[in-house]
CSV table of C-alpha atoms in Angstrom, one decimal:
chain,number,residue,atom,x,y,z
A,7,UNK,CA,0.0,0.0,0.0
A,8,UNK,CA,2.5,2.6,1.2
A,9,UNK,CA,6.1,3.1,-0.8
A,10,UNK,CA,7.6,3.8,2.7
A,11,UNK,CA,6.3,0.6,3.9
A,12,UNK,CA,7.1,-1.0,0.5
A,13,UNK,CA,10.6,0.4,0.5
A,14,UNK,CA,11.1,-0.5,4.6
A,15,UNK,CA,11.2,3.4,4.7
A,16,UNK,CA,10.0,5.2,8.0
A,17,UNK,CA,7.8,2.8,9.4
A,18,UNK,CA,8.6,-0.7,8.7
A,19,UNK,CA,7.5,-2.4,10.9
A,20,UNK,CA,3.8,-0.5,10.9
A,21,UNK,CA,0.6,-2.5,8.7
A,22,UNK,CA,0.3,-0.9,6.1
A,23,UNK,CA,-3.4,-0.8,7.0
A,24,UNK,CA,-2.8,0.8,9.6
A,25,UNK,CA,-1.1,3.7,7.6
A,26,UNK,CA,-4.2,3.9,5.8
A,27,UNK,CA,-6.4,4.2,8.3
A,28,UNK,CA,-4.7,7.0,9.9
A,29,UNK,CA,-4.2,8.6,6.8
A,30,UNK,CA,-8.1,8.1,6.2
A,31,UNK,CA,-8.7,9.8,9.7
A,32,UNK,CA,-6.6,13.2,9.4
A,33,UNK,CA,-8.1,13.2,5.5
A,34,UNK,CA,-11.9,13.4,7.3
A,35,UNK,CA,-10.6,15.8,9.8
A,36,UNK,CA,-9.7,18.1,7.0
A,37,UNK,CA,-12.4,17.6,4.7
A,38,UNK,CA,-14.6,18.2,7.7
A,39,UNK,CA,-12.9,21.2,9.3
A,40,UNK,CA,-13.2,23.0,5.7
A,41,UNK,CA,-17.2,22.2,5.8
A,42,UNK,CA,-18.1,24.0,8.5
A,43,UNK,CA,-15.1,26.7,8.9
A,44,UNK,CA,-17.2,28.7,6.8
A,45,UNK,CA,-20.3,29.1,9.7
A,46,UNK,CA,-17.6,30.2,12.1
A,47,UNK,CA,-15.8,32.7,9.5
A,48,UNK,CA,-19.4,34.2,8.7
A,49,UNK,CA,-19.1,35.7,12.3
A,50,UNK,CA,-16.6,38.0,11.1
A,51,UNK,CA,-17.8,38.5,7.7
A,52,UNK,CA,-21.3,40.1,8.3
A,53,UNK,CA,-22.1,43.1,9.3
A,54,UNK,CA,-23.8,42.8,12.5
A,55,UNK,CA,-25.2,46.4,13.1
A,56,UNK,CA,-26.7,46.5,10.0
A,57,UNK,CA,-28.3,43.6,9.4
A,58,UNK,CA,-29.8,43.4,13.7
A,59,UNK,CA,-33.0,43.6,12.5
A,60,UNK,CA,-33.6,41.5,9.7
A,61,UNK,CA,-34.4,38.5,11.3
A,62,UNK,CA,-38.1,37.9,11.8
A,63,UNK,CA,-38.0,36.1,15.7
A,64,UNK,CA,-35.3,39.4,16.6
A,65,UNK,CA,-38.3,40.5,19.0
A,66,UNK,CA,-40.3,37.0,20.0
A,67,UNK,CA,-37.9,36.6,22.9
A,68,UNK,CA,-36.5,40.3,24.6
A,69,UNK,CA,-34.1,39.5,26.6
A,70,UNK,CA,-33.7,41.7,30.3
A,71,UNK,CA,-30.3,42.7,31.3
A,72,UNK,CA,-27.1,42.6,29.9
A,73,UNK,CA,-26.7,40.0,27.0
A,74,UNK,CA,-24.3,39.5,24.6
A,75,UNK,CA,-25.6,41.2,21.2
A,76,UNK,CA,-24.6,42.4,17.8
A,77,UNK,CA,-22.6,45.4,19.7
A,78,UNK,CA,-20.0,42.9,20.9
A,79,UNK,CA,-19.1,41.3,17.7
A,80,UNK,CA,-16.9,42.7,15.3
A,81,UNK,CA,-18.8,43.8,11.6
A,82,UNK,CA,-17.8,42.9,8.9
A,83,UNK,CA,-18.0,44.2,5.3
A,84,UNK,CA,-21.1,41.6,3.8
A,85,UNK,CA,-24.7,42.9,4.5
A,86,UNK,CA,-25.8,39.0,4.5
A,87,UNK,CA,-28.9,38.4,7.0
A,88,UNK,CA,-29.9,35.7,8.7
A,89,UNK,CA,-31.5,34.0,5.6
A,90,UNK,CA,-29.1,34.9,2.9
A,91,UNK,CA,-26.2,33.1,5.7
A,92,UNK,CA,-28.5,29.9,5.3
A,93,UNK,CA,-28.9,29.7,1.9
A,94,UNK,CA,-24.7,30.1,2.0
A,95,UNK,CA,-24.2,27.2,4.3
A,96,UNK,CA,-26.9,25.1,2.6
A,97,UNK,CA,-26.0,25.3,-1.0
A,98,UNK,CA,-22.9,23.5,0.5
A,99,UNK,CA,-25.2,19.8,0.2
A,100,UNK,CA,-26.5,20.8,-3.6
A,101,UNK,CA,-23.4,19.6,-5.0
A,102,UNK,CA,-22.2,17.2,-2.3
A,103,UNK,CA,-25.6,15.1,-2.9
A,104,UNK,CA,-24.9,14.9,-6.7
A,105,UNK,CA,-21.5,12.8,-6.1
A,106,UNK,CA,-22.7,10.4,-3.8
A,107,UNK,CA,-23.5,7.4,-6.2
A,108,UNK,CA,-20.7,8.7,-8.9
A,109,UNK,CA,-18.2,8.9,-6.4
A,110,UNK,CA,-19.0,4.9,-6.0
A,111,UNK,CA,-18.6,4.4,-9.6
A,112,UNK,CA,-15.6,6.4,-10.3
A,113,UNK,CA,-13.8,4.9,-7.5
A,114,UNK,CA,-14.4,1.5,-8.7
A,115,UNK,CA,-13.2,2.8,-12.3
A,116,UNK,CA,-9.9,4.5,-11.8
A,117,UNK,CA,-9.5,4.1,-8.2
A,118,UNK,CA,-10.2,5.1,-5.2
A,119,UNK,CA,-6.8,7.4,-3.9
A,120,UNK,CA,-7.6,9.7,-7.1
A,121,UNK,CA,-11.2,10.2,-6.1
A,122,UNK,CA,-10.2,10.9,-2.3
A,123,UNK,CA,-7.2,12.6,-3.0
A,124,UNK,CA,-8.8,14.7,-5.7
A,125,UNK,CA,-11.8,15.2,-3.6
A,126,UNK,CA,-9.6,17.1,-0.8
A,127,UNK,CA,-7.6,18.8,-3.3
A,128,UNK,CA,-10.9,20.1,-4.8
A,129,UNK,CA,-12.4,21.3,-1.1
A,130,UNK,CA,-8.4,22.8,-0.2
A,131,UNK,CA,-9.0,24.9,-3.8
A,132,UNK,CA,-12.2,26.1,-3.9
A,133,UNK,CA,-11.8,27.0,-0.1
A,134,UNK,CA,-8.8,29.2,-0.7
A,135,UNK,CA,-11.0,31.2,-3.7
A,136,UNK,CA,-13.9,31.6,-1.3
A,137,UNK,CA,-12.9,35.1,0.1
A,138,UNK,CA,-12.2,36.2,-3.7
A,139,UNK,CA,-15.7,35.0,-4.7
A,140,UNK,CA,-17.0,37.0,-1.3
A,141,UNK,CA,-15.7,39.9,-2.4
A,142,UNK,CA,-16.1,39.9,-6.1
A,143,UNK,CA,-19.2,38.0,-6.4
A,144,UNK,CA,-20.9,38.7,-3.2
A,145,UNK,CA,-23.8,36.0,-2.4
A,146,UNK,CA,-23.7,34.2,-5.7
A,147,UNK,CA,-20.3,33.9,-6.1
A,148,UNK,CA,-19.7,32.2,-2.4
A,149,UNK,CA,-23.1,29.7,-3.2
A,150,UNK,CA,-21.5,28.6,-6.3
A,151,UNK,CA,-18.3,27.8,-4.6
A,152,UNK,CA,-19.6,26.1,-1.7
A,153,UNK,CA,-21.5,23.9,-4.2
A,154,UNK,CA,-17.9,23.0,-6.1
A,155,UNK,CA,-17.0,22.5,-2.4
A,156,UNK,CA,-20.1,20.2,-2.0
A,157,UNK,CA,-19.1,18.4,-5.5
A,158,UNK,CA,-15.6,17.6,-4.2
A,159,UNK,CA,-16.2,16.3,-0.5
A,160,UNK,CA,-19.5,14.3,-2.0
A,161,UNK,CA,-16.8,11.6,-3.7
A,162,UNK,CA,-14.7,11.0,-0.2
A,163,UNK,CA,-17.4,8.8,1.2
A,164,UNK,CA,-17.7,6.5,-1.5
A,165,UNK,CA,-13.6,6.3,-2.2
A,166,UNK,CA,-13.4,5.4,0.9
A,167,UNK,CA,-15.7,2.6,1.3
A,168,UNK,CA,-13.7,1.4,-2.0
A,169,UNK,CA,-10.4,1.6,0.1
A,170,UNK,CA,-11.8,0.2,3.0
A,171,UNK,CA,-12.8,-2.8,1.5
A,172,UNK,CA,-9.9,-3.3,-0.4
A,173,UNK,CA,-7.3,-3.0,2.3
A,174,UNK,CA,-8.9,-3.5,5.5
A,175,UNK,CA,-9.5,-7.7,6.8
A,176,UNK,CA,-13.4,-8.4,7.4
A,177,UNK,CA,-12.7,-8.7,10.8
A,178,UNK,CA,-11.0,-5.4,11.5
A,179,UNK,CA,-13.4,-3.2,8.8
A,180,UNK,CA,-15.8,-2.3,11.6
A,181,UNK,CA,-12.6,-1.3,14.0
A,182,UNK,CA,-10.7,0.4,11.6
A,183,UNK,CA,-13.4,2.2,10.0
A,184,UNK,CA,-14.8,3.6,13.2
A,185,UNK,CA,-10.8,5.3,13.7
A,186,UNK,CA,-11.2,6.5,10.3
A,187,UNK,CA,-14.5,7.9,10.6
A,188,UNK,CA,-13.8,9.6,13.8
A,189,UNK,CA,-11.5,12.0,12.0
A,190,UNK,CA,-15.2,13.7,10.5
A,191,UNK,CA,-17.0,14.3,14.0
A,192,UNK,CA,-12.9,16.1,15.6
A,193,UNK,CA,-12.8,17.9,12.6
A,194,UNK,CA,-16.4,19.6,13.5
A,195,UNK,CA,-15.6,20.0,16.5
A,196,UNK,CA,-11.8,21.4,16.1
A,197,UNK,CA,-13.1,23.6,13.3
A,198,UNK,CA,-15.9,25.2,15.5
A,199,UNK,CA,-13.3,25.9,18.0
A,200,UNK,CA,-15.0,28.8,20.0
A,201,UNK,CA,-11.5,30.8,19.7
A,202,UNK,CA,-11.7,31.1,16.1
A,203,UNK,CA,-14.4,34.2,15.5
A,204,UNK,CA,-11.1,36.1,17.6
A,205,UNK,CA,-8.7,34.5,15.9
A,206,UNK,CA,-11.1,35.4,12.2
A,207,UNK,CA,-10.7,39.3,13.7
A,208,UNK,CA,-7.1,39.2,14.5
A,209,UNK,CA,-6.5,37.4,11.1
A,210,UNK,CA,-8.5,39.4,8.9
A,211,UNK,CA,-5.5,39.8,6.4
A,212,UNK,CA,-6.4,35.7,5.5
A,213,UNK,CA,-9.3,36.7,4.4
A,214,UNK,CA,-11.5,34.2,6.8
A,215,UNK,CA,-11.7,30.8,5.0
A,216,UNK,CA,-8.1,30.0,4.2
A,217,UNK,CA,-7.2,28.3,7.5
A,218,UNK,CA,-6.5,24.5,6.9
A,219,UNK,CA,-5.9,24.9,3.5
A,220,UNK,CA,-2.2,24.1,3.5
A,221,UNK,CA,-3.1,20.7,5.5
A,222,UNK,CA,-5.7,19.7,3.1
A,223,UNK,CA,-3.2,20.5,-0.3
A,224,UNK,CA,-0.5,18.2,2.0
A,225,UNK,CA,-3.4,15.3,2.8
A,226,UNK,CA,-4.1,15.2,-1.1
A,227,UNK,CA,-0.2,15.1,-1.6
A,228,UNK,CA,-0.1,12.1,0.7
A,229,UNK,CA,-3.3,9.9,-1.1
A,230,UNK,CA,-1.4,11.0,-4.3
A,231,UNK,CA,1.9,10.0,-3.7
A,232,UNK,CA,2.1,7.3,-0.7
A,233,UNK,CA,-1.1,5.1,-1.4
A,234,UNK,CA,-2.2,2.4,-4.1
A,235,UNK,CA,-5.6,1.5,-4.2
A,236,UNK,CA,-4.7,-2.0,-3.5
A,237,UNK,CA,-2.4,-4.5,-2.4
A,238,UNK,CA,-1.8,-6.2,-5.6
A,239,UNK,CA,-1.0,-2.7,-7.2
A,240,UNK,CA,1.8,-3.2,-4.6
């Protein structure tokens, strides 16, 4: 599976499967963190003041005494209200619904490391354009790149499931796909680290969406370059 393992490289005396599967993992985590870094970027991306009283439940619930408000968060330069931001994060599952079943296909076709890798290397691309396609395409231009987003991360699944069953024992396939599934759940959770709407303000020169980029261009480097999509390709 691995040339390092192959070649009795940096970890020789490691499974190869076991490579994989933390490969798999930290490929999830990445995949994952770029989903939903978007809905904690937002937070610095909208303007705040302006768009206080858009949203339709803004007086159901008053609240009495000092609350945290729009006056404590920092505004940003995008007039988006509470249902513009939705229509944002959900145009996300357009696209990643329509590669679902292809993904399966394609992986079977010319294998499974392309689809994953590619599928990263698509979410680490269109990720670095989104702040472009804020700023020169306003709404439109970030739905259509979260559905290219959603097009890319819809084939991981399926390749997966392709490598998983290729490489991974019937008796260890429920074990060592839980590890590798575990890497989507920590990436939510990392990426919706409550730090990051400060860290979004005191990073502003990134322009929001970037972070994790770099890692997800190096995890589709790795599936590109270290794994076969069998072990009689080995």
């Amino acid at each position: 599976m691995l040339r390092w393992v192959e070649e009795g490289g940096c970890f020789p005396y490691i499974p190869a499967r076991w490579v994989m599967t933390i490969l798999g993992f930290l490929g999830f985590f990445n995949v994952y963190a770029l989903r939903v870094n978007l809905s904690v970027a937002m937070v610095a991306m909208v303007n705040h003041t302006a768009i206080a009283g858009d949203s339709p439940h803004s007086n159901d619930c008053p609240v009495i005494g000092p609350s945290s408000n729009s006056s404590s968060l920092v505004n940003g330069p995008f007039l988006w209200g509470p249902s513009t931001q939705s229509w944002i994060l959900s145009s996300f599952f357009i696209g990643y619904i329509m590669t679902q079943v292809p993904g399966g296909r394609l992986s079977e076709m010319i294998g499974p490391k392309w689809l994953y890798g590619g599928g990263i290397l698509t979410t680490a691309v269109f990720s670095l354009v989104t702040p472009l396609a804020a700023i020169y395409g306003d709404v439109w231009g970030v739905v259509a790149v979260r559905i290219l987003i959603g097009l890319g991360e819809g084939v991981t699944y399926p390749a997966m499931h392709v490598l998983i069953a290729r490489w991974i024992p019937q008796f260890e396939r429920s074990f060592k796909a839980t590890l590798i599934y575990l890497g989507a759940p920590i990436g939510t959770v990392k990426s919706g680290d409550p730090t990051l709407p400060r860290k979004a303000r005191v990073l502003r020169t990134l322009h929001y969406a970037c972070a994790g980029v770099i890692q997800n261009f190096l995890a589709a480097g790795f599936f590109r370059h270290l794994i076969y999509d069998s072990a009689v390709n080995i």
